[in-house]
Every structure is written in structure tokens, then in C-alpha cells.
Short mmCIF file of C-alpha atoms in Angstrom, two decimals:
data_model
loop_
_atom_site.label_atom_id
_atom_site.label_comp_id
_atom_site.label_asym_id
_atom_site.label_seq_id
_atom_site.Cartn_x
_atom_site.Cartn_y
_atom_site.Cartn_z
CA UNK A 1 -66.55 5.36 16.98
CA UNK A 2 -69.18 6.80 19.11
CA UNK A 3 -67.42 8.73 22.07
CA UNK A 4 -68.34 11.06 25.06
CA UNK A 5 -65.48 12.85 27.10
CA UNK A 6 -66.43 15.08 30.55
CA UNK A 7 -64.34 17.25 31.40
CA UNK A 8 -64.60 19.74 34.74
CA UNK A 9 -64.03 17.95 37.96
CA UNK A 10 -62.36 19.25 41.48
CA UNK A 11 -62.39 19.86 44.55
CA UNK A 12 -64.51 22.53 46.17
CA UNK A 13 -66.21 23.92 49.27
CA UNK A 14 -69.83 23.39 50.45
CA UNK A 15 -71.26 26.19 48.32
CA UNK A 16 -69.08 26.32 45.46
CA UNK A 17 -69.83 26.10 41.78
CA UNK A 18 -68.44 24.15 39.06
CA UNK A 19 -69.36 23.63 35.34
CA UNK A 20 -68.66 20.31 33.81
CA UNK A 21 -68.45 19.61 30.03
CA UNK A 22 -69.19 16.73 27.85
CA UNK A 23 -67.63 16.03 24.46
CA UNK A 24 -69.41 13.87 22.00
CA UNK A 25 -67.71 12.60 18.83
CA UNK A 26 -69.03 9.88 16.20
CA UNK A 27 -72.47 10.60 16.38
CA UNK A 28 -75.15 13.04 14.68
CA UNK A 29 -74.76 14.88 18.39
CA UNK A 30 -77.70 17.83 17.62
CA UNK A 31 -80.21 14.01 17.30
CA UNK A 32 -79.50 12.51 20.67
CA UNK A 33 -80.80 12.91 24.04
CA UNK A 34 -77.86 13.50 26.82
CA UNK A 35 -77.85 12.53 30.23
CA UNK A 36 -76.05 12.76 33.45
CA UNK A 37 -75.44 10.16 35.75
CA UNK A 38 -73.70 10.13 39.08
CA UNK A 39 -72.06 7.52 41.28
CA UNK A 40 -70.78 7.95 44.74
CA UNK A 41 -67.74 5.61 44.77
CA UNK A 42 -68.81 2.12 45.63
CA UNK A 43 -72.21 2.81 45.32
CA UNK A 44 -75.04 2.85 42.81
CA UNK A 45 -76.30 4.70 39.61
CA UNK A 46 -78.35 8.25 40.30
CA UNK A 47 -79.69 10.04 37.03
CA UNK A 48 -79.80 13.15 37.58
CA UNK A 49 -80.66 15.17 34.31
CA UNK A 50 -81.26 14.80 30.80
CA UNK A 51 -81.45 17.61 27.66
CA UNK A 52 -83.23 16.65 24.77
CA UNK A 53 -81.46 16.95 21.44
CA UNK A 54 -82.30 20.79 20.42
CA UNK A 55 -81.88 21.24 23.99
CA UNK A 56 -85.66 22.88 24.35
CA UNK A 57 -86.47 20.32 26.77
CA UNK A 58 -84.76 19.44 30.43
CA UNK A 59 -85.67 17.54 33.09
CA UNK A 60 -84.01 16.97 36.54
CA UNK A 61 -83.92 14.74 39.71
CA UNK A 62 -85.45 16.24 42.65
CA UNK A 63 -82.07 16.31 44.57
CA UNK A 64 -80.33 18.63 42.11
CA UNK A 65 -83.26 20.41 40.93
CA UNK A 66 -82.97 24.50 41.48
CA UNK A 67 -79.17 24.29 41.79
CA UNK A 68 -77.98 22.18 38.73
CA UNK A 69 -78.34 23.13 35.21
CA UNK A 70 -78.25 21.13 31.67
CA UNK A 71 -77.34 22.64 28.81
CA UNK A 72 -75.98 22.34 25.29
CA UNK A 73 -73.72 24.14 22.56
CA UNK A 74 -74.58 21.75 19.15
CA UNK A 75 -72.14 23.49 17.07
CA UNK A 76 -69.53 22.68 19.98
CA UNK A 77 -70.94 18.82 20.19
CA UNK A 78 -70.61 19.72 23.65
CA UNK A 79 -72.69 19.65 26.75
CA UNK A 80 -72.54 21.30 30.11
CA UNK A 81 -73.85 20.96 33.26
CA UNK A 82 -74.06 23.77 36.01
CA UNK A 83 -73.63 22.98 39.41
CA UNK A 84 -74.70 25.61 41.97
CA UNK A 85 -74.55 25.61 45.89
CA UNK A 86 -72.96 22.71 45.99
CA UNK A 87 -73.54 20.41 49.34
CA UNK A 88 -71.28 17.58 50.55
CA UNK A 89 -73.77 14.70 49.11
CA UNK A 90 -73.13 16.09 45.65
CA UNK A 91 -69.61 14.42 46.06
CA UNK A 92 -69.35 11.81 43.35
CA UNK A 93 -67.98 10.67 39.66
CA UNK A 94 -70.57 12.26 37.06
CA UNK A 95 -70.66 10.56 33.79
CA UNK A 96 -72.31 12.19 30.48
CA UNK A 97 -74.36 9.31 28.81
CA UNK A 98 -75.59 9.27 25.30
CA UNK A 99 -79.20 7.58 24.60
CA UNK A 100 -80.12 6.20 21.54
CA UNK A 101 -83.18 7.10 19.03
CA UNK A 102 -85.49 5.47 20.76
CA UNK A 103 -85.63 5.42 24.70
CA UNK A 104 -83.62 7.07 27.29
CA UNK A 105 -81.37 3.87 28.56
CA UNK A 106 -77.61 4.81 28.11
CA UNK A 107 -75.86 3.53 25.24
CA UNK A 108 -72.25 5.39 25.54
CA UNK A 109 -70.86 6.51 28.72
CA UNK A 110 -67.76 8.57 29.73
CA UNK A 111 -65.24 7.48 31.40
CA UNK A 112 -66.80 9.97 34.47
CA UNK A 113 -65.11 13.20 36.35
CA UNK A 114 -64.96 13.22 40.25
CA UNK A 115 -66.13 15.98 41.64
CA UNK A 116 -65.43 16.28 45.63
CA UNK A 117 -67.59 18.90 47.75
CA UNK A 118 -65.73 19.19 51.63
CA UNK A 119 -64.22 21.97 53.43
CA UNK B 1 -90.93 8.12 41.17
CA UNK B 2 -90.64 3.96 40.10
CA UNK B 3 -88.40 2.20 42.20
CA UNK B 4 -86.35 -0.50 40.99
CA UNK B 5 -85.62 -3.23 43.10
CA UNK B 6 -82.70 -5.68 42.79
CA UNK B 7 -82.60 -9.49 44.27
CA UNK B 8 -79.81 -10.64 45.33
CA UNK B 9 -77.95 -8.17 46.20
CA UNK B 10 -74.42 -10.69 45.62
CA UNK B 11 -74.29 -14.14 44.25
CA UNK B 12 -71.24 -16.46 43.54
CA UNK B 13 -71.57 -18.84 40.53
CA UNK B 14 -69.37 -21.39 39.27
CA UNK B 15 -67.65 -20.88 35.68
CA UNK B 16 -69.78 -22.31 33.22
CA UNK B 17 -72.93 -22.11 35.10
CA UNK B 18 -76.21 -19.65 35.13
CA UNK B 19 -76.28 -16.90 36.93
CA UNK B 20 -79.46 -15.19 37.52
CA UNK B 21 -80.70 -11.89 38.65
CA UNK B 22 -84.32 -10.34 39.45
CA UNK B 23 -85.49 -6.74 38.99
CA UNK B 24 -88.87 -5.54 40.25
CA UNK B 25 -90.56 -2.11 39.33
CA UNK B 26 -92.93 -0.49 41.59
CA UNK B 27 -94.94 -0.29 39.29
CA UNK B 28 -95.15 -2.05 35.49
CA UNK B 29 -92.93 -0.24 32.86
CA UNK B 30 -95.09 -1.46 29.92
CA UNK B 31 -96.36 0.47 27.33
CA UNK B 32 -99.35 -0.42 25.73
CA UNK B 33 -98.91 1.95 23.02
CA UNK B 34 -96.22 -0.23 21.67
CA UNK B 35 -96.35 -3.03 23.65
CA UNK B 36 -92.66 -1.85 24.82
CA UNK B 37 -91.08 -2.83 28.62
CA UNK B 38 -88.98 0.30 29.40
CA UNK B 39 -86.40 -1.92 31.21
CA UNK B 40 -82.61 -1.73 30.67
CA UNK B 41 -79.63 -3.73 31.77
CA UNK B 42 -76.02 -2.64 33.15
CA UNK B 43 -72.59 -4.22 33.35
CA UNK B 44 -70.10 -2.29 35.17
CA UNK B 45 -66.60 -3.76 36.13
CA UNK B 46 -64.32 -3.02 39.01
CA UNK B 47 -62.74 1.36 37.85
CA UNK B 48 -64.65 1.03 34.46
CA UNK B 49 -68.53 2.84 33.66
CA UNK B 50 -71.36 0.70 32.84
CA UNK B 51 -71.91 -1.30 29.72
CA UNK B 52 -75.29 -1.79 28.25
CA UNK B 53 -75.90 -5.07 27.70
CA UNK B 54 -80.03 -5.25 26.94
CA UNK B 55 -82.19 -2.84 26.23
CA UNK B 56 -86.37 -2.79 26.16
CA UNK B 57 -86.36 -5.61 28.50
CA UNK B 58 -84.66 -8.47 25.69
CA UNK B 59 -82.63 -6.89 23.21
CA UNK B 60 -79.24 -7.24 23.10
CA UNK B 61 -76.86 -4.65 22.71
CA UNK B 62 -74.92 -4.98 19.47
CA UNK B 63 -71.47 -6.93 20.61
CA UNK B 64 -72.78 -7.99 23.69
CA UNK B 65 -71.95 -11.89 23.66
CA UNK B 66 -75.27 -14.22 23.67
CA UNK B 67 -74.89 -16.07 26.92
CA UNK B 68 -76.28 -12.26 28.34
CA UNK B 69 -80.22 -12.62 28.25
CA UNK B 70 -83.06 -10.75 29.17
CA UNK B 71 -86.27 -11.58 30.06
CA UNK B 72 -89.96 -10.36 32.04
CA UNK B 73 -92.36 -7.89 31.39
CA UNK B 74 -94.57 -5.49 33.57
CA UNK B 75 -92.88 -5.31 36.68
CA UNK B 76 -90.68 -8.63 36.75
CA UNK B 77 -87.70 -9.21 34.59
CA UNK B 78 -84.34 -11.21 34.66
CA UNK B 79 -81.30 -11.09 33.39
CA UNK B 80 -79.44 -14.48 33.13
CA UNK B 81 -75.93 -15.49 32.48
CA UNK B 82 -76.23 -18.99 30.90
CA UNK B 83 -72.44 -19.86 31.30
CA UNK B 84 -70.72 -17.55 34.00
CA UNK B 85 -66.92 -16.43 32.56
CA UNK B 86 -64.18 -14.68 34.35
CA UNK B 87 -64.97 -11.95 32.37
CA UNK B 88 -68.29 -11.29 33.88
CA UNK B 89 -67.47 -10.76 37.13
CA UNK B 90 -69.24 -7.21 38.03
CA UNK B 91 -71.94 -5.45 39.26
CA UNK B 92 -75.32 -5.10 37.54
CA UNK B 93 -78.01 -2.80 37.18
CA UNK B 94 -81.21 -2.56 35.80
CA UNK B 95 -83.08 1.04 34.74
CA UNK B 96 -86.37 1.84 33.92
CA UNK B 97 -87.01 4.21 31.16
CA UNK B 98 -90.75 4.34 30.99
CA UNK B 99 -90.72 7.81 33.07
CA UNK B 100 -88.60 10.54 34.73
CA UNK B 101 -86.76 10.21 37.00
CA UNK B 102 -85.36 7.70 35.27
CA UNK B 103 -84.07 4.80 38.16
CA UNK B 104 -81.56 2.24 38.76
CA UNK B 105 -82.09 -0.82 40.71
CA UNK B 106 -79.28 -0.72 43.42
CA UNK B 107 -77.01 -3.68 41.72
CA UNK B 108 -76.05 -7.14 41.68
CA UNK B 109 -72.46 -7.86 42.69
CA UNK B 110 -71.55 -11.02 40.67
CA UNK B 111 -68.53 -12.82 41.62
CA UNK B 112 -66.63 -16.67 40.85
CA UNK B 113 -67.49 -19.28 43.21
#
């Protein structure tokens, strides 16, 4: 069974940084594309960065870009994201998503970890 | 960036009947290379992530029960409930995939009338 796990939220000051992690288990992880996602509570879906499966290749949303940071251990089936200088807006549930082979939609989502920015 | 564009933003349906709801891209998410729509579709329910339920505009995701459809290509595309269950009660999204970032339509809150 295909499964991705975060790990890494808190709570934390305007400024702060914070690393999450993302399991995978069940799949070939080193083949797949992985994402991040965020969702302010009650609101909609933001994508916010995505590491290609040999992780030579990242890309980013404007609103995170310079301060957040993808990356990935393949021998850990893990991956991270680093979040720098954080700012209240950041506040939200992050979820690691899994794309398929072909296409970046999300097939497999985590369950999401909250992480709160406020002083 | 391609913004995604949800109508309506709620609807209330009956059990048993359709349910339908628009997406609109800013700009078409068709590749002619392939003749591919980069379009996705999103269940979430109330504390749960999203589900994908259809994927390249009208593929359905493996398990994903057949009254889910998609349709559209370019920059119009629906998804369609044809016989609304208790069980679908949730928000929806759409997401283009054709180019970073990638977007989300802001939802479709669907609910028992």
C-alpha cells in the first residue's frame, strides 16, 4: 500500500525555522516526483514545491521561493522541506503528495502537519 | 501563472440526482504533443486530505466509483456526479498540471439538499 507520512510541525515565531519530513512507503520512491501542498484551515489548495525523482530538479511557488527548500534522502525514502524566515501567512497544514509516472496531479497524500507561525 | 476558476462556489443536490461543477483555465491546458488536457480532479471531506478522483481531464482514478465523471478540454471541463450519495458530500477541486506553478481552482462545496 502506497503511503506518505510528514512529520515536523509546531508552533513558532515570525522568523523561525522548521524542517518537515515526508515518509514514503509502497512505492519505487527514487521514480516519483514529490510535492508539497499547503492548506490554510478552511481554505483552498496552494502548491508550493515539487523535487523531481533524483532530486536534480526543484521548482517553487513564488510565495515561498528564497526561504523554503525541497529536498530528498532516496536511501531514507524520505523527503524534507526547509522552511526559513518564516512569516505569519505561512501558517497552515502542509501535506507531502506523491505524483504518478506521468503528470504532476497528486495521487497519494499525507494525512498533513500544521505548522503555526505567531508570536 | 494559469488560474483556475471554479463555478459554483456551493451547490445542494438531492440524493440520487446530478451534480455538476465547472472549471475554467486562463488559459487552455492542452497539449498538442499528445493531445493530453493537464486537468485534475479533487475530493476532500470534512478533517480528511484530498482524494483524486480523475486525472488528464477523464480518467478515473482506480477505485473511484463510476457515477464520478470528467469531462472538457482546452480551458472548460466538468466534473459531474450522476447520482449524488451521502458519501459525496465535500469540497472539490480541480488542478492544472500543464505548467508550474501548478494551481487549484478555489473549490466546490457540495452538500444534500
Amino acid at each position: 500500500e502506497v503511503q506518505v507520512v510528514e512529520s515536523g510541525g509546531d508552533l513558532l515565531q515570525p522568523g523561525g525555522s522548521l524542517r518537515l519530513s515526508c515518509a514514503g512507503s509502497g512505492f519505487t520512491f527514487s521514480t516519483y516526483w514529490m510535492h508539497w501542498v499547503r492548506q490554510v484551515p478552511g481554505k483552498g489548495l496552494v502548491w508550493i514545491s515539487r523535487i523531481n525523482g533524483d532530486g536534480s530538479i526543484t521548482t517553487y511557488a513564488d510565495s515561498v521561493r528564497g526561504r523554503f527548500t525541497i529536498s530528498r534522502d532516496n536511501a531514507k525514502n524520505t523527503v524534507y522541506l526547509q522552511m526559513d524566515s518564516l512569516r505569519a501567512e505561512d501558517t497552515a497544514v502542509y501535506y507531502c503528495v506523491k505524483s504518478p509516472v506521468s503528470g504532476n496531479c497528486f495521487d497519494s497524500w499525507g494525512q498533513g502537519t500544521l505548522v503555526t507561525v505567531s508570536s | 501563472d494559469i488560474v483556475m476558476t471554479q463555478s459554483p462556489d456551493s451547490l445542494a443536490v438531492s440524493l440520487g440526482e446530478r451534480a455538476t461543477i465547472n472549471c475554467k483555465s486562463s488559459q487552455s491546458v492542452l497539449k498538442s504533443s499528445n493531445s493530453r488536457n493537464y486537468l485534475a480532479w479533487y475530493q476532500q471531506k470534512s478533517g480528511q486530505p484530498p482524494k483524486l478522483l480523475i486525472y488528464w481531464a477523464s480518467n478515473r482514478e482506480s477505485g473511484v466509483p463510476d457515477r464520478f465523471s470528467g469531462s472538457g478540454s482546452g480551458t472548460d471541463f466538468t466534473l459531474t456526479i450522476s447520482s449524488l450519495q451521502t458519501e459525496d458530500v465535500a469540497v472539490y477541486y480541480c488542478q492544472q498540471y500543464y505548467s508550474t506553478p501548478l494551481t487549484f481552482g478555489g473549490g466546490t462545496k457540495v452538500e444534500i439538499k
